[in-house]
Amino acid sequence: DGGITQSPKYLFRKEGQNVTLSCEQNLNHDAMYWYRQDPGQGLRLIYYSQIVNDFQKGDIAEGYSVSREKKESFPLTVTSAQKNPTAFYLCASSISGNTDTQYFGPGTRLTVL
Amino acid sequence: AQSVTQLGSHVSVSEGALVLLRCNYSSSVPPYLFWYVQYPNQGLQLLLKYTSAATLVKGINGFEAEFKKSETSFHLTKPSAHMSDAAEYFCAVTPGGYQKVTFGIGTKLQVIP
């Protein structure tokens, strides 16, 4: 079955530590996205990539970093510079661009202790 | 820049009653519009998408939405609510091209037996 996987589903981190969230897709999609979801704020775009080895900042990129070395993988690192990292993180992909349907992974809930 | 407003962060309907979730958008060019649904602790799933082919768009699970340019609206409806419709619904807009997708804050639908 094609789809997007995110791991882990729940993640706990001590304050001051970096942590990497995994996102893998086997849909052969060119574009991939990372969103942060907080109650009452909808989805906010962190980073997106429309092609391998290229990515752009979204609305709330500060304190986050990404890489896109392979078409199927788009990991997100939450660094210690992110002031309020506790949130639900969603990865998505689409065929090529922003007018295409986005397919979402199941999400990772990050809690900073 | 585009924006989307979802009126009512929480909506309650009785099982079998009409579901109406409101979405108003702003866009400088003819937009692409989406409705996504999210069940608890899961990713989002596309319900339907407007791409200017037809103003009345039919989606999955009996949902439909009508694009009204004069009212800048894209409200989501379903004639008869089912318990399984209880979820959070997000409206999203993009002007296309390289412009990102902007999501609304979401509307939580409660279905009362």
Short mmCIF file of C-alpha atoms in Angstrom, two decimals:
data_model
loop_
_atom_site.label_atom_id
_atom_site.label_comp_id
_atom_site.label_asym_id
_atom_site.label_seq_id
_atom_site.Cartn_x
_atom_site.Cartn_y
_atom_site.Cartn_z
CA ASP A 1 0.00 0.00 0.00
CA GLY A 2 1.22 3.47 -0.83
CA GLY A 3 1.24 6.11 1.80
CA ILE A 4 3.13 8.28 4.23
CA THR A 5 4.64 7.02 7.44
CA GLN A 6 5.78 9.11 10.37
CA SER A 7 7.72 7.83 13.30
CA PRO A 8 7.57 7.75 16.17
CA LYS A 9 3.91 8.41 16.99
CA TYR A 10 4.80 9.81 20.42
CA LEU A 11 8.09 11.43 21.30
CA PHE A 12 9.35 12.85 24.53
CA ARG A 13 12.34 15.09 24.76
CA LYS A 14 14.16 16.94 27.47
CA GLU A 15 14.43 20.67 27.16
CA GLY A 16 17.60 21.67 25.32
CA GLN A 17 17.85 18.52 23.21
CA ASN A 18 17.51 18.29 19.45
CA VAL A 19 15.14 15.67 18.09
CA THR A 20 14.48 14.38 14.57
CA LEU A 21 11.06 13.37 13.30
CA SER A 22 10.92 10.91 10.44
CA CYS A 23 8.69 11.17 7.36
CA GLU A 24 8.77 8.66 4.52
CA GLN A 25 6.50 8.34 1.48
CA ASN A 26 6.25 5.71 -1.23
CA LEU A 27 3.78 7.61 -3.40
CA ASN A 28 6.50 8.87 -5.75
CA HIS A 29 5.49 12.43 -4.92
CA ASP A 30 7.85 15.28 -5.65
CA ALA A 31 6.55 17.71 -3.02
CA MET A 32 6.67 17.22 0.74
CA TYR A 33 5.58 19.42 3.65
CA TRP A 34 5.89 19.74 7.40
CA TYR A 35 3.12 21.32 9.45
CA ARG A 36 2.72 22.06 13.11
CA GLN A 37 -0.73 21.76 14.66
CA ASP A 38 -1.68 23.45 17.93
CA PRO A 39 -5.21 23.56 19.39
CA GLY A 40 -7.23 26.40 17.93
CA GLN A 41 -4.51 27.41 15.45
CA GLY A 42 -5.05 25.06 12.56
CA LEU A 43 -2.04 23.91 10.57
CA ARG A 44 0.99 26.12 10.20
CA LEU A 45 3.61 25.42 7.56
CA ILE A 46 7.15 24.86 8.84
CA TYR A 47 9.06 23.83 5.72
CA TYR A 48 8.28 22.47 2.29
CA SER A 49 10.21 20.87 -0.53
CA GLN A 50 9.13 20.66 -4.13
CA ILE A 51 12.11 18.66 -5.35
CA VAL A 52 15.03 16.68 -4.02
CA ASN A 53 17.87 18.76 -2.58
CA ASP A 54 15.71 21.87 -2.39
CA PHE A 55 13.42 23.21 0.33
CA GLN A 56 11.90 26.50 1.45
CA LYS A 57 10.94 28.00 4.78
CA GLY A 58 7.31 28.20 5.66
CA ASP A 59 5.63 30.54 8.11
CA ILE A 60 7.24 29.25 11.31
CA ALA A 61 10.65 27.84 10.32
CA GLU A 62 12.62 29.32 13.23
CA GLY A 63 14.03 26.59 15.45
CA TYR A 64 13.51 23.86 12.86
CA SER A 65 15.66 22.34 10.11
CA VAL A 66 15.03 19.85 7.32
CA SER A 67 16.84 17.92 4.62
CA ARG A 68 15.67 16.36 1.37
CA GLU A 69 18.41 14.04 0.18
CA LYS A 70 16.02 11.42 -1.16
CA LYS A 71 12.68 11.81 -2.90
CA GLU A 72 10.91 9.60 -0.39
CA SER A 73 12.29 11.10 2.80
CA PHE A 74 11.89 14.51 4.46
CA PRO A 75 13.07 14.45 8.10
CA LEU A 76 12.41 17.37 10.41
CA THR A 77 14.78 18.32 13.22
CA VAL A 78 13.39 20.29 16.13
CA THR A 79 16.32 22.13 17.63
CA SER A 80 16.85 23.52 21.08
CA ALA A 81 16.28 26.97 19.58
CA GLN A 82 12.58 26.23 19.17
CA LYS A 83 11.04 27.95 22.19
CA ASN A 84 7.80 26.02 22.41
CA PRO A 85 8.20 22.70 20.60
CA THR A 86 5.43 20.71 22.26
CA ALA A 87 2.89 20.13 19.47
CA PHE A 88 1.47 17.67 16.96
CA TYR A 89 3.59 17.50 13.82
CA LEU A 90 2.17 16.45 10.48
CA CYS A 91 4.04 15.51 7.33
CA ALA A 92 2.35 15.57 3.93
CA SER A 93 3.19 15.03 0.30
CA SER A 94 1.64 15.94 -3.04
CA ILE A 95 2.32 14.98 -6.63
CA SER A 96 4.13 18.14 -7.56
CA GLY A 97 2.79 21.37 -6.13
CA ASN A 98 0.43 23.35 -3.99
CA THR A 99 -2.66 22.86 -6.17
CA ASP A 100 -2.47 19.10 -5.78
CA THR A 101 -4.14 17.12 -3.04
CA GLN A 102 -1.92 16.71 -0.01
CA TYR A 103 -1.67 13.26 1.54
CA PHE A 104 -0.93 13.32 5.25
CA GLY A 105 0.90 10.99 7.56
CA PRO A 106 -0.56 9.97 10.95
CA GLY A 107 1.46 12.58 12.81
CA THR A 108 4.00 12.67 15.64
CA ARG A 109 3.09 14.15 19.01
CA LEU A 110 6.16 15.75 20.54
CA THR A 111 6.23 16.59 24.22
CA VAL A 112 9.08 18.50 25.79
CA LEU A 113 9.60 17.66 29.44
CA ALA B 1 -1.83 37.02 0.46
CA GLN B 2 -4.63 34.53 0.69
CA SER B 3 -6.57 33.74 3.85
CA VAL B 4 -9.40 31.52 4.99
CA THR B 5 -11.91 32.01 7.79
CA GLN B 6 -13.89 29.21 9.31
CA LEU B 7 -16.87 30.49 11.26
CA GLY B 8 -17.50 28.45 14.38
CA SER B 9 -14.69 26.48 15.97
CA HIS B 10 -17.28 24.02 17.34
CA VAL B 11 -20.53 22.92 15.70
CA SER B 12 -23.03 20.47 17.16
CA VAL B 13 -25.77 18.75 15.17
CA SER B 14 -28.17 15.94 15.91
CA GLU B 15 -27.76 12.67 14.11
CA GLY B 16 -29.75 12.87 10.87
CA ALA B 17 -29.71 16.67 10.77
CA LEU B 18 -28.12 18.88 8.13
CA VAL B 19 -24.42 19.58 8.52
CA LEU B 20 -23.26 23.07 7.49
CA LEU B 21 -19.65 24.12 8.07
CA ARG B 22 -18.77 27.61 6.92
CA CYS B 23 -15.65 28.74 5.09
CA ASN B 24 -14.91 32.15 3.61
CA TYR B 25 -11.73 32.88 1.71
CA SER B 26 -9.79 35.76 0.27
CA SER B 27 -7.56 35.43 -2.74
CA SER B 28 -6.29 37.88 -5.33
CA VAL B 29 -6.75 35.34 -8.12
CA PRO B 30 -9.22 32.49 -8.68
CA PRO B 31 -8.38 30.06 -5.93
CA TYR B 32 -8.05 26.35 -5.44
CA LEU B 33 -10.12 25.36 -2.40
CA PHE B 34 -10.04 22.23 -0.28
CA TRP B 35 -11.89 20.63 2.59
CA TYR B 36 -9.98 18.12 4.71
CA VAL B 37 -11.19 16.01 7.64
CA GLN B 38 -9.15 14.92 10.65
CA TYR B 39 -10.16 12.19 13.06
CA PRO B 40 -8.61 12.30 16.57
CA ASN B 41 -4.85 11.77 16.65
CA GLN B 42 -4.67 11.15 12.92
CA GLY B 43 -3.53 12.99 9.83
CA LEU B 44 -5.83 14.89 7.48
CA GLN B 45 -7.74 13.31 4.62
CA LEU B 46 -9.14 15.12 1.59
CA LEU B 47 -12.92 15.41 1.47
CA LEU B 48 -13.20 17.44 -1.71
CA LYS B 49 -11.43 19.98 -3.88
CA TYR B 50 -12.53 22.90 -6.04
CA THR B 51 -10.50 23.61 -9.18
CA SER B 52 -12.95 25.81 -11.17
CA ALA B 53 -14.39 22.93 -13.20
CA ALA B 54 -17.77 23.08 -11.45
CA THR B 55 -19.11 25.26 -8.66
CA LEU B 56 -20.78 22.37 -6.84
CA VAL B 57 -18.20 19.85 -5.75
CA LYS B 58 -19.09 16.42 -4.45
CA GLY B 59 -16.76 14.64 -2.11
CA ILE B 60 -16.46 11.49 -0.10
CA ASN B 61 -18.85 10.32 2.63
CA GLY B 62 -21.79 12.30 1.20
CA PHE B 63 -20.24 15.74 1.65
CA GLU B 64 -20.42 18.50 -0.91
CA ALA B 65 -19.42 22.14 -1.12
CA GLU B 66 -20.50 25.01 -3.32
CA PHE B 67 -18.13 27.68 -4.58
CA LYS B 68 -19.78 31.11 -4.50
CA LYS B 69 -17.51 33.75 -5.93
CA SER B 70 -19.83 36.64 -5.08
CA GLU B 71 -19.83 35.62 -1.43
CA THR B 72 -16.21 34.36 -1.40
CA SER B 73 -17.51 31.25 0.30
CA PHE B 74 -16.99 27.52 0.07
CA HIS B 75 -19.31 26.06 2.70
CA LEU B 76 -19.35 22.32 3.37
CA THR B 77 -22.67 20.51 3.67
CA LYS B 78 -24.09 17.05 4.22
CA PRO B 79 -27.84 16.41 4.22
CA SER B 80 -27.89 13.95 7.11
CA ALA B 81 -25.25 13.72 9.84
CA HIS B 82 -23.95 10.36 10.96
CA MET B 83 -22.15 9.60 14.19
CA SER B 84 -19.04 8.74 12.19
CA ASP B 85 -18.91 12.34 10.89
CA ALA B 86 -17.69 13.57 14.27
CA ALA B 87 -14.24 14.98 13.50
CA GLU B 88 -12.41 18.23 12.84
CA TYR B 89 -12.82 19.82 9.43
CA PHE B 90 -10.36 22.18 7.79
CA CYS B 91 -10.91 24.51 4.86
CA ALA B 92 -7.82 25.45 2.85
CA VAL B 93 -7.00 27.80 -0.02
CA THR B 94 -4.19 28.44 -2.45
CA PRO B 95 -3.95 30.78 -5.42
CA GLY B 96 -1.85 28.20 -7.19
CA GLY B 97 1.56 28.54 -8.71
CA TYR B 98 4.24 28.55 -6.04
CA GLN B 99 1.92 29.98 -3.38
CA LYS B 100 1.55 27.79 -0.32
CA VAL B 101 -1.71 26.35 0.96
CA THR B 102 -3.28 28.27 3.84
CA PHE B 103 -5.43 26.29 6.26
CA GLY B 104 -8.24 27.58 8.43
CA ILE B 105 -8.24 27.00 12.18
CA GLY B 106 -10.66 24.11 11.87
CA THR B 107 -14.20 23.35 12.97
CA LYS B 108 -14.89 20.48 15.35
CA LEU B 109 -18.13 18.75 14.51
CA GLN B 110 -20.00 17.00 17.28
CA VAL B 111 -22.86 14.68 16.35
CA ILE B 112 -25.44 14.15 19.07
CA PRO B 113 -27.34 10.85 19.08
#
